Amino acid sequence: MEELCLTDNATTHTILRNEKYFSCLVMKEANVNTISGSTKLIEGFGKANILLPGETKFVIDDALFSSKSQRNLLSFKDIGQNGYHIETINDQNIEYLHITRVISGKKYVLKKLPAFFSELYYTSISIIETHAVVNQKFTDPNIFTIWHDQLGHPGLIMMRRIIENSHGHPLMNQKIH
């Protein structure tokens, strides 16, 4: 399911209309200031995961939830916090917004967002399937090795040795029977 999303440099937070984008959602009503004044539009907040076409993933730590909102808004702040850069370009007198990333000194354009006639840039977003959300620490296959592949099924004695030699890990404080 894809939905329209506007990128907005004037908003302080990303606002999403569908609670399925949220991996952690705290329901709490709040007011939001708009051009027409303050209104009780916000129904909750939390951590959200969204996917742009072309597999560009965003993890937004402090997104706002509002099923009453007319549209989804992606803030420039959250684009930057995900390690992406923003630049406007003019291609044959048509303005676009590029979402880019610099890797090893080379700039890559990940997404080219067109603009409405009112110069609001838009894209579509979709939900990241639950099985596709991965702890970001372990996305590098050169670093990530499953302990099971190295040890097989550890027995009680092996598990005690692992715990005794674990420094700074919560396993150290747990009892094994």
Coordinates of N, CA and C in Angstrom, one line a residue:
M1 N 0.8 -1.2 0.0 CA 0.0 0.0 0.0 C 0.9 1.2 0.0
E2 N 0.8 2.0 -1.1 CA 1.6 3.3 -1.1 C 0.7 4.4 -0.9
E3 N 1.3 5.5 -0.2 CA 0.5 6.7 0.0 C 1.4 7.9 -0.4
L4 N 0.7 8.9 -0.8 CA 1.4 10.2 -1.1 C 2.0 10.8 0.1
C5 N 3.2 11.4 0.0 CA 3.9 12.0 1.1 C 4.6 13.3 0.5
L6 N 4.3 14.4 1.2 CA 5.0 15.7 0.9 C 6.3 15.8 1.7
T7 N 7.3 16.3 1.1 CA 8.5 16.7 1.9 C 8.4 18.1 2.2
D8 N 8.7 18.5 3.4 CA 8.3 19.8 3.9 C 9.5 20.3 4.8
N9 N 10.0 21.5 4.3 CA 11.1 22.1 5.1 C 10.5 23.0 6.2
A10 N 9.2 23.2 6.3 CA 8.6 24.1 7.3 C 8.2 23.3 8.5
T11 N 8.0 22.0 8.4 CA 7.5 21.2 9.5 C 8.7 20.8 10.4
T12 N 8.4 20.7 11.7 CA 9.5 20.3 12.7 C 9.5 18.8 12.9
H13 N 8.4 18.1 12.5 CA 8.3 16.7 12.7 C 7.6 16.0 11.5
T14 N 8.0 14.8 11.2 CA 7.3 14.0 10.2 C 5.9 13.6 10.8
I15 N 4.9 13.8 10.0 CA 3.5 13.4 10.4 C 3.0 12.4 9.5
L16 N 2.6 11.2 10.0 CA 2.1 10.1 9.3 C 0.7 9.8 9.6
R17 N -0.1 9.4 8.6 CA -1.5 9.1 8.7 C -1.9 7.7 9.1
N18 N -1.0 6.8 8.9 CA -1.3 5.4 9.1 C -0.4 4.8 10.3
E19 N -1.1 4.2 11.3 CA -0.3 3.7 12.4 C 0.5 2.5 12.1
K20 N 0.3 1.9 10.9 CA 1.1 0.8 10.6 C 2.6 1.1 10.2
Y21 N 2.9 2.4 10.1 CA 4.3 2.9 9.8 C 5.1 2.8 11.1
F22 N 4.4 2.7 12.3 CA 5.1 2.9 13.6 C 5.5 1.5 14.1
S23 N 6.7 1.4 14.6 CA 7.2 0.2 15.3 C 6.9 0.4 16.8
C24 N 6.8 1.6 17.2 CA 6.5 1.9 18.6 C 5.7 3.2 18.6
L25 N 4.4 3.1 19.1 CA 3.5 4.2 19.0 C 2.9 4.4 20.4
V26 N 3.1 5.6 20.9 CA 2.5 6.0 22.2 C 1.3 6.9 21.8
M27 N 0.1 6.5 22.2 CA -1.1 7.3 21.9 C -1.3 8.4 22.9
K28 N -1.2 9.6 22.5 CA -1.4 10.8 23.4 C -1.7 12.0 22.5
E29 N -2.9 12.5 22.8 CA -3.4 13.7 22.0 C -2.5 14.9 22.3
A30 N -2.3 15.7 21.2 CA -1.6 17.0 21.4 C -2.0 17.9 20.3
N31 N -1.7 19.2 20.6 CA -2.0 20.2 19.6 C -0.9 20.4 18.6
V32 N -1.2 20.9 17.5 CA -0.2 21.2 16.5 C -0.5 22.6 15.9
N33 N 0.5 23.4 15.7 CA 0.3 24.7 15.1 C 0.3 24.6 13.6
T34 N -0.7 25.1 12.9 CA -0.7 25.2 11.5 C -0.9 26.6 11.0
I35 N -0.9 26.8 9.7 CA -1.1 28.1 9.2 C -2.4 28.8 9.7
S36 N -3.5 27.9 9.8 CA -4.8 28.4 10.3 C -4.9 28.5 11.8
G37 N -3.9 28.1 12.6 CA -3.9 28.2 14.0 C -3.7 26.8 14.7
S38 N -3.9 26.8 16.0 CA -3.6 25.6 16.7 C -4.8 24.7 16.7
T39 N -4.5 23.4 16.5 CA -5.6 22.4 16.4 C -5.2 21.1 17.0
K40 N -6.1 20.4 17.6 CA -5.8 19.1 18.2 C -5.8 18.0 17.2
L41 N -4.7 17.9 16.4 CA -4.6 17.0 15.3 C -3.8 15.7 15.6
I42 N -2.9 15.8 16.5 CA -1.9 14.7 16.8 C -2.6 13.7 17.8
E43 N -2.5 12.5 17.4 CA -3.1 11.4 18.2 C -2.1 10.6 19.0
G44 N -0.8 10.7 18.5 CA 0.3 9.9 19.1 C 1.6 10.2 18.5
F45 N 2.6 9.6 19.0 CA 4.0 9.8 18.6 C 4.8 8.5 18.8
G46 N 5.9 8.4 18.1 CA 6.8 7.2 18.3 C 7.8 7.0 17.2
K47 N 8.4 5.8 17.2 CA 9.4 5.5 16.1 C 8.6 4.9 14.9
A48 N 9.0 5.4 13.8 CA 8.3 5.0 12.5 C 9.4 4.5 11.5
N49 N 9.0 3.6 10.6 CA 9.9 3.1 9.6 C 9.1 3.3 8.3
I50 N 9.7 4.0 7.3 CA 9.0 4.1 6.0 C 9.9 3.8 4.9
L51 N 9.4 3.5 3.8 CA 10.1 3.1 2.6 C 9.7 3.9 1.4
L52 N 10.6 4.6 0.8 CA 10.4 5.3 -0.5 C 10.6 4.3 -1.6
P53 N 10.1 4.6 -2.8 CA 10.3 3.8 -4.0 C 11.9 3.7 -4.2
G54 N 12.3 2.6 -4.7 CA 13.8 2.5 -4.9 C 14.5 2.0 -3.6
E55 N 13.7 1.5 -2.6 CA 14.3 0.9 -1.4 C 15.0 1.9 -0.5
T56 N 14.7 3.2 -0.6 CA 15.3 4.2 0.3 C 14.5 4.1 1.6
K57 N 15.2 3.7 2.7 CA 14.6 3.4 4.0 C 14.8 4.6 4.9
F58 N 13.8 4.9 5.7 CA 13.9 6.0 6.7 C 13.5 5.4 8.1
V59 N 14.3 5.6 9.1 CA 13.9 5.3 10.5 C 13.7 6.7 11.2
I60 N 12.5 7.0 11.6 CA 12.2 8.3 12.2 C 11.9 8.1 13.7
D61 N 12.8 8.6 14.5 CA 12.7 8.3 16.0 C 11.5 9.0 16.6
D62 N 11.1 10.2 16.1 CA 10.1 11.0 16.8 C 9.0 11.5 15.8
A63 N 8.4 10.5 15.2 CA 7.3 10.9 14.2 C 6.0 11.1 14.9
L64 N 5.1 11.9 14.4 CA 3.8 12.1 14.9 C 2.8 11.4 14.1
F65 N 1.8 10.9 14.8 CA 0.7 10.1 14.2 C -0.6 10.9 14.2
S66 N -1.2 11.1 13.0 CA -2.5 11.8 12.9 C -3.3 11.2 11.8
S67 N -4.3 10.4 12.2 CA -5.2 9.8 11.1 C -6.1 10.9 10.5
K68 N -6.2 12.0 11.2 CA -7.0 13.1 10.7 C -6.3 14.1 9.7
S69 N -5.0 13.9 9.6 CA -4.2 14.7 8.7 C -4.6 14.5 7.3
Q70 N -4.5 15.6 6.5 CA -4.9 15.5 5.1 C -3.8 14.8 4.3
R71 N -2.6 14.8 4.7 CA -1.5 14.2 4.0 C -0.4 13.8 4.9
N72 N 0.5 12.9 4.4 CA 1.8 12.6 5.1 C 2.8 13.6 4.9
L73 N 3.5 14.0 5.9 CA 4.6 15.0 5.7 C 5.9 14.4 6.2
L74 N 7.0 14.5 5.3 CA 8.3 14.1 5.7 C 9.1 15.3 5.9
S75 N 9.7 15.5 7.1 CA 10.4 16.7 7.4 C 11.9 16.6 6.8
F76 N 12.4 17.7 6.4 CA 13.8 17.8 6.0 C 14.7 17.3 7.1
K77 N 14.4 17.7 8.3 CA 15.2 17.3 9.5 C 15.4 15.8 9.5
D78 N 14.3 15.0 9.3 CA 14.4 13.5 9.4 C 15.1 13.0 8.2
I79 N 15.1 13.6 7.1 CA 15.9 13.2 5.9 C 17.4 13.3 6.3
G80 N 17.8 14.4 6.9 CA 19.2 14.6 7.3 C 19.6 13.7 8.4
Q81 N 18.7 13.4 9.4 CA 19.0 12.5 10.5 C 19.2 11.0 10.0
N82 N 18.7 10.7 8.8 CA 18.9 9.4 8.3 C 20.2 9.3 7.4
G83 N 21.0 10.3 7.4 CA 22.2 10.3 6.7 C 22.1 10.7 5.2
Y84 N 21.0 11.2 4.8 CA 20.8 11.7 3.5 C 20.9 13.2 3.4
H85 N 21.2 13.6 2.1 CA 21.3 15.1 1.9 C 20.2 15.5 0.9
I86 N 19.9 16.8 0.9 CA 18.9 17.3 0.0 C 19.5 18.4 -0.8
E87 N 19.1 18.4 -2.1 CA 19.5 19.5 -3.0 C 18.4 19.7 -4.1
T88 N 18.2 20.9 -4.5 CA 17.2 21.2 -5.6 C 18.0 21.3 -6.9
I89 N 17.4 20.8 -7.9 CA 18.0 20.9 -9.2 C 17.0 21.3 -10.2
N90 N 17.4 21.9 -11.3 CA 16.5 22.4 -12.4 C 16.9 21.6 -13.6
D91 N 15.9 20.8 -14.1 CA 16.2 19.9 -15.3 C 15.1 20.4 -16.3
Q92 N 15.6 21.0 -17.4 CA 14.7 21.5 -18.5 C 13.6 22.4 -17.9
N93 N 14.0 23.3 -17.0 CA 13.0 24.3 -16.4 C 12.0 23.6 -15.5
I94 N 12.3 22.4 -15.1 CA 11.4 21.7 -14.1 C 12.3 21.5 -12.9
E95 N 11.7 21.9 -11.7 CA 12.5 21.8 -10.5 C 12.2 20.5 -9.8
Y96 N 13.3 19.9 -9.3 CA 13.2 18.6 -8.6 C 14.0 18.7 -7.3
L97 N 13.7 17.8 -6.4 CA 14.4 17.7 -5.1 C 15.1 16.4 -5.2
H98 N 16.4 16.4 -5.0 CA 17.2 15.2 -5.0 C 17.5 14.8 -3.5
I99 N 17.2 13.5 -3.2 CA 17.7 13.0 -1.9 C 19.0 12.2 -2.3
T100 N 20.1 12.6 -1.7 CA 21.4 12.0 -2.1 C 22.1 11.4 -0.8
R101 N 23.1 10.6 -1.1 CA 23.9 10.1 -0.1 C 25.3 10.0 -0.6
V102 N 26.3 10.4 0.2 CA 27.7 10.4 -0.2 C 28.3 9.1 0.4
I103 N 28.9 8.3 -0.5 CA 29.5 7.0 0.0 C 30.9 7.0 -0.6
S104 N 31.9 6.9 0.2 CA 33.3 6.9 -0.2 C 33.6 8.1 -1.1
G105 N 33.1 9.2 -0.8 CA 33.4 10.5 -1.5 C 32.6 10.6 -2.8
K106 N 31.8 9.7 -3.1 CA 31.0 9.8 -4.3 C 29.5 10.0 -4.0
K107 N 28.9 11.0 -4.7 CA 27.5 11.3 -4.4 C 26.6 10.5 -5.3
Y108 N 25.6 9.9 -4.6 CA 24.6 9.0 -5.3 C 23.2 9.7 -5.1
V109 N 22.4 9.8 -6.2 CA 21.1 10.3 -6.1 C 20.2 9.1 -5.9
L110 N 19.6 9.1 -4.7 CA 18.7 7.9 -4.3 C 17.3 8.1 -4.8
K111 N 16.8 9.4 -4.8 CA 15.4 9.7 -5.1 C 15.4 11.0 -5.8
K112 N 14.6 11.2 -6.8 CA 14.4 12.4 -7.5 C 12.9 12.7 -7.3
L113 N 12.6 13.7 -6.5 CA 11.2 14.1 -6.2 C 10.7 15.2 -7.1
P114 N 9.6 15.0 -7.8 CA 9.0 16.1 -8.6 C 8.3 17.0 -7.7
A115 N 7.9 18.2 -8.2 CA 7.1 19.2 -7.5 C 5.7 19.4 -8.1
F116 N 4.8 19.6 -7.2 CA 3.5 20.1 -7.7 C 3.7 21.5 -8.2
F117 N 2.6 22.1 -8.8 CA 2.7 23.4 -9.3 C 3.0 24.4 -8.2
S118 N 2.7 24.1 -7.0 CA 2.9 25.0 -5.9 C 4.3 24.8 -5.3
E119 N 5.2 24.1 -6.0 CA 6.6 23.9 -5.5 C 6.7 23.1 -4.3
L120 N 5.7 22.2 -4.0 CA 5.7 21.2 -2.9 C 6.2 19.9 -3.6
Y121 N 7.3 19.4 -3.0 CA 7.9 18.1 -3.5 C 7.1 17.0 -2.9
Y122 N 6.9 15.9 -3.7 CA 6.2 14.8 -3.3 C 6.8 13.5 -3.7
T123 N 6.5 12.4 -3.0 CA 6.9 11.1 -3.3 C 5.8 10.1 -2.8
S124 N 6.0 8.9 -2.9 CA 5.1 7.9 -2.3 C 5.9 7.2 -1.2
I125 N 5.2 6.7 -0.2 CA 5.8 6.0 0.9 C 5.0 4.7 1.1
S126 N 5.7 3.7 1.6 CA 5.0 2.5 1.9 C 5.5 1.9 3.2
I127 N 4.9 0.9 3.7 CA 5.2 0.3 5.0 C 6.4 -0.7 4.7
I128 N 7.3 -0.7 5.6 CA 8.4 -1.7 5.6 C 7.8 -2.9 6.3
E129 N 7.8 -4.1 5.6 CA 7.3 -5.3 6.1 C 8.1 -5.7 7.4
T130 N 7.4 -6.2 8.3 CA 8.1 -6.6 9.6 C 9.3 -7.4 9.4
H131 N 9.3 -8.4 8.5 CA 10.4 -9.3 8.4 C 11.6 -8.6 7.7
A132 N 11.4 -7.4 7.2 CA 12.4 -6.6 6.5 C 13.1 -5.6 7.4
V133 N 12.6 -5.4 8.6 CA 13.2 -4.5 9.6 C 14.3 -5.2 10.3
V134 N 15.5 -4.7 10.2 CA 16.7 -5.3 10.8 C 17.4 -4.3 11.7
N135 N 17.9 -4.8 12.8 CA 18.7 -3.9 13.6 C 19.9 -3.4 12.8
Q136 N 20.0 -2.0 12.8 CA 21.0 -1.4 11.9 C 22.4 -1.7 12.1
K137 N 22.7 -2.2 13.4 CA 24.1 -2.6 13.7 C 24.5 -3.8 12.9
F138 N 23.6 -4.6 12.5 CA 23.9 -5.9 11.9 C 23.6 -5.9 10.4
T139 N 23.6 -4.8 9.7 CA 23.3 -4.8 8.3 C 24.6 -5.1 7.4
D140 N 25.8 -5.0 8.0 CA 27.0 -5.2 7.3 C 27.3 -6.7 7.4
P141 N 27.2 -7.4 6.3 CA 27.5 -8.9 6.3 C 28.9 -9.3 6.7
N142 N 29.8 -8.4 6.6 CA 31.2 -8.7 7.0 C 31.4 -8.7 8.5
I143 N 30.5 -7.9 9.2 CA 30.6 -7.8 10.7 C 29.6 -8.8 11.3
F144 N 28.5 -9.1 10.7 CA 27.5 -9.9 11.4 C 27.7 -11.4 11.1
T145 N 27.9 -12.1 12.2 CA 28.0 -13.5 12.1 C 27.2 -14.1 13.2
I146 N 26.3 -15.0 12.9 CA 25.4 -15.6 13.9 C 26.2 -16.5 14.8
W147 N 26.1 -16.4 16.1 CA 26.8 -17.2 17.0 C 26.5 -18.7 16.8
H148 N 25.3 -19.0 16.4 CA 25.0 -20.4 16.1 C 25.8 -21.0 15.1
D149 N 26.2 -20.2 14.1 CA 27.1 -20.8 13.0 C 28.5 -21.1 13.5
Q150 N 28.9 -20.4 14.6 CA 30.2 -20.6 15.1 C 30.2 -21.7 16.2
L151 N 29.2 -21.8 17.0 CA 29.2 -22.7 18.2 C 28.3 -23.9 18.1
G152 N 27.4 -23.9 17.1 CA 26.4 -25.0 17.2 C 25.4 -24.7 18.3
H153 N 24.9 -25.7 18.9 CA 24.0 -25.5 20.1 C 24.8 -25.7 21.3
P154 N 25.1 -24.5 22.0 CA 25.9 -24.6 23.2 C 25.1 -25.3 24.4
G155 N 25.8 -26.1 25.1 CA 25.3 -26.8 26.3 C 25.3 -25.8 27.5
L156 N 25.0 -26.3 28.6 CA 25.0 -25.5 29.9 C 26.3 -25.0 30.2
I157 N 27.4 -25.9 30.1 CA 28.7 -25.4 30.5 C 29.2 -24.4 29.5
M158 N 29.0 -24.6 28.2 CA 29.4 -23.6 27.2 C 28.7 -22.3 27.4
M159 N 27.4 -22.3 27.8 CA 26.6 -21.1 28.0 C 27.2 -20.3 29.2
R160 N 27.5 -21.1 30.3 CA 28.1 -20.4 31.4 C 29.4 -19.7 31.1
R161 N 30.3 -20.4 30.3 CA 31.5 -19.8 29.8 C 31.3 -18.5 29.0
I162 N 30.3 -18.6 28.2 CA 29.9 -17.4 27.3 C 29.5 -16.2 28.2
I163 N 28.7 -16.5 29.2 CA 28.2 -15.5 30.1 C 29.3 -14.9 31.0
E164 N 30.2 -15.8 31.5 CA 31.3 -15.3 32.4 C 32.3 -14.5 31.6
N165 N 32.4 -14.7 30.3 CA 33.3 -13.9 29.5 C 32.7 -12.8 28.7
S166 N 31.4 -12.5 29.0 CA 30.7 -11.4 28.4 C 30.9 -10.2 29.2
H167 N 31.5 -9.2 28.6 CA 31.7 -7.9 29.3 C 30.8 -6.8 28.8
G168 N 30.0 -6.2 29.7 CA 29.1 -5.2 29.3 C 27.8 -5.6 28.6
H169 N 27.5 -6.9 28.8 CA 26.3 -7.4 28.1 C 25.3 -7.9 29.2
P170 N 24.0 -7.7 28.9 CA 23.0 -8.0 29.9 C 22.9 -9.5 30.3
L171 N 23.5 -10.4 29.5 CA 23.6 -11.8 29.9 C 24.3 -12.0 31.2
M172 N 25.3 -11.1 31.5 CA 26.2 -11.3 32.6 C 25.4 -11.3 33.9
N173 N 24.2 -10.6 33.9 CA 23.4 -10.5 35.2 C 22.3 -11.5 35.3
Q174 N 22.2 -12.4 34.4 CA 21.1 -13.4 34.4 C 21.6 -14.7 34.9
K175 N 20.7 -15.4 35.6 CA 21.1 -16.7 36.1 C 20.6 -17.8 35.2
I176 N 21.5 -18.8 35.1 CA 21.2 -20.0 34.2 C 21.1 -21.2 35.1
H177 N 20.0 -21.9 35.0 CA 19.8 -23.1 35.9 C 20.1 -24.4 35.2

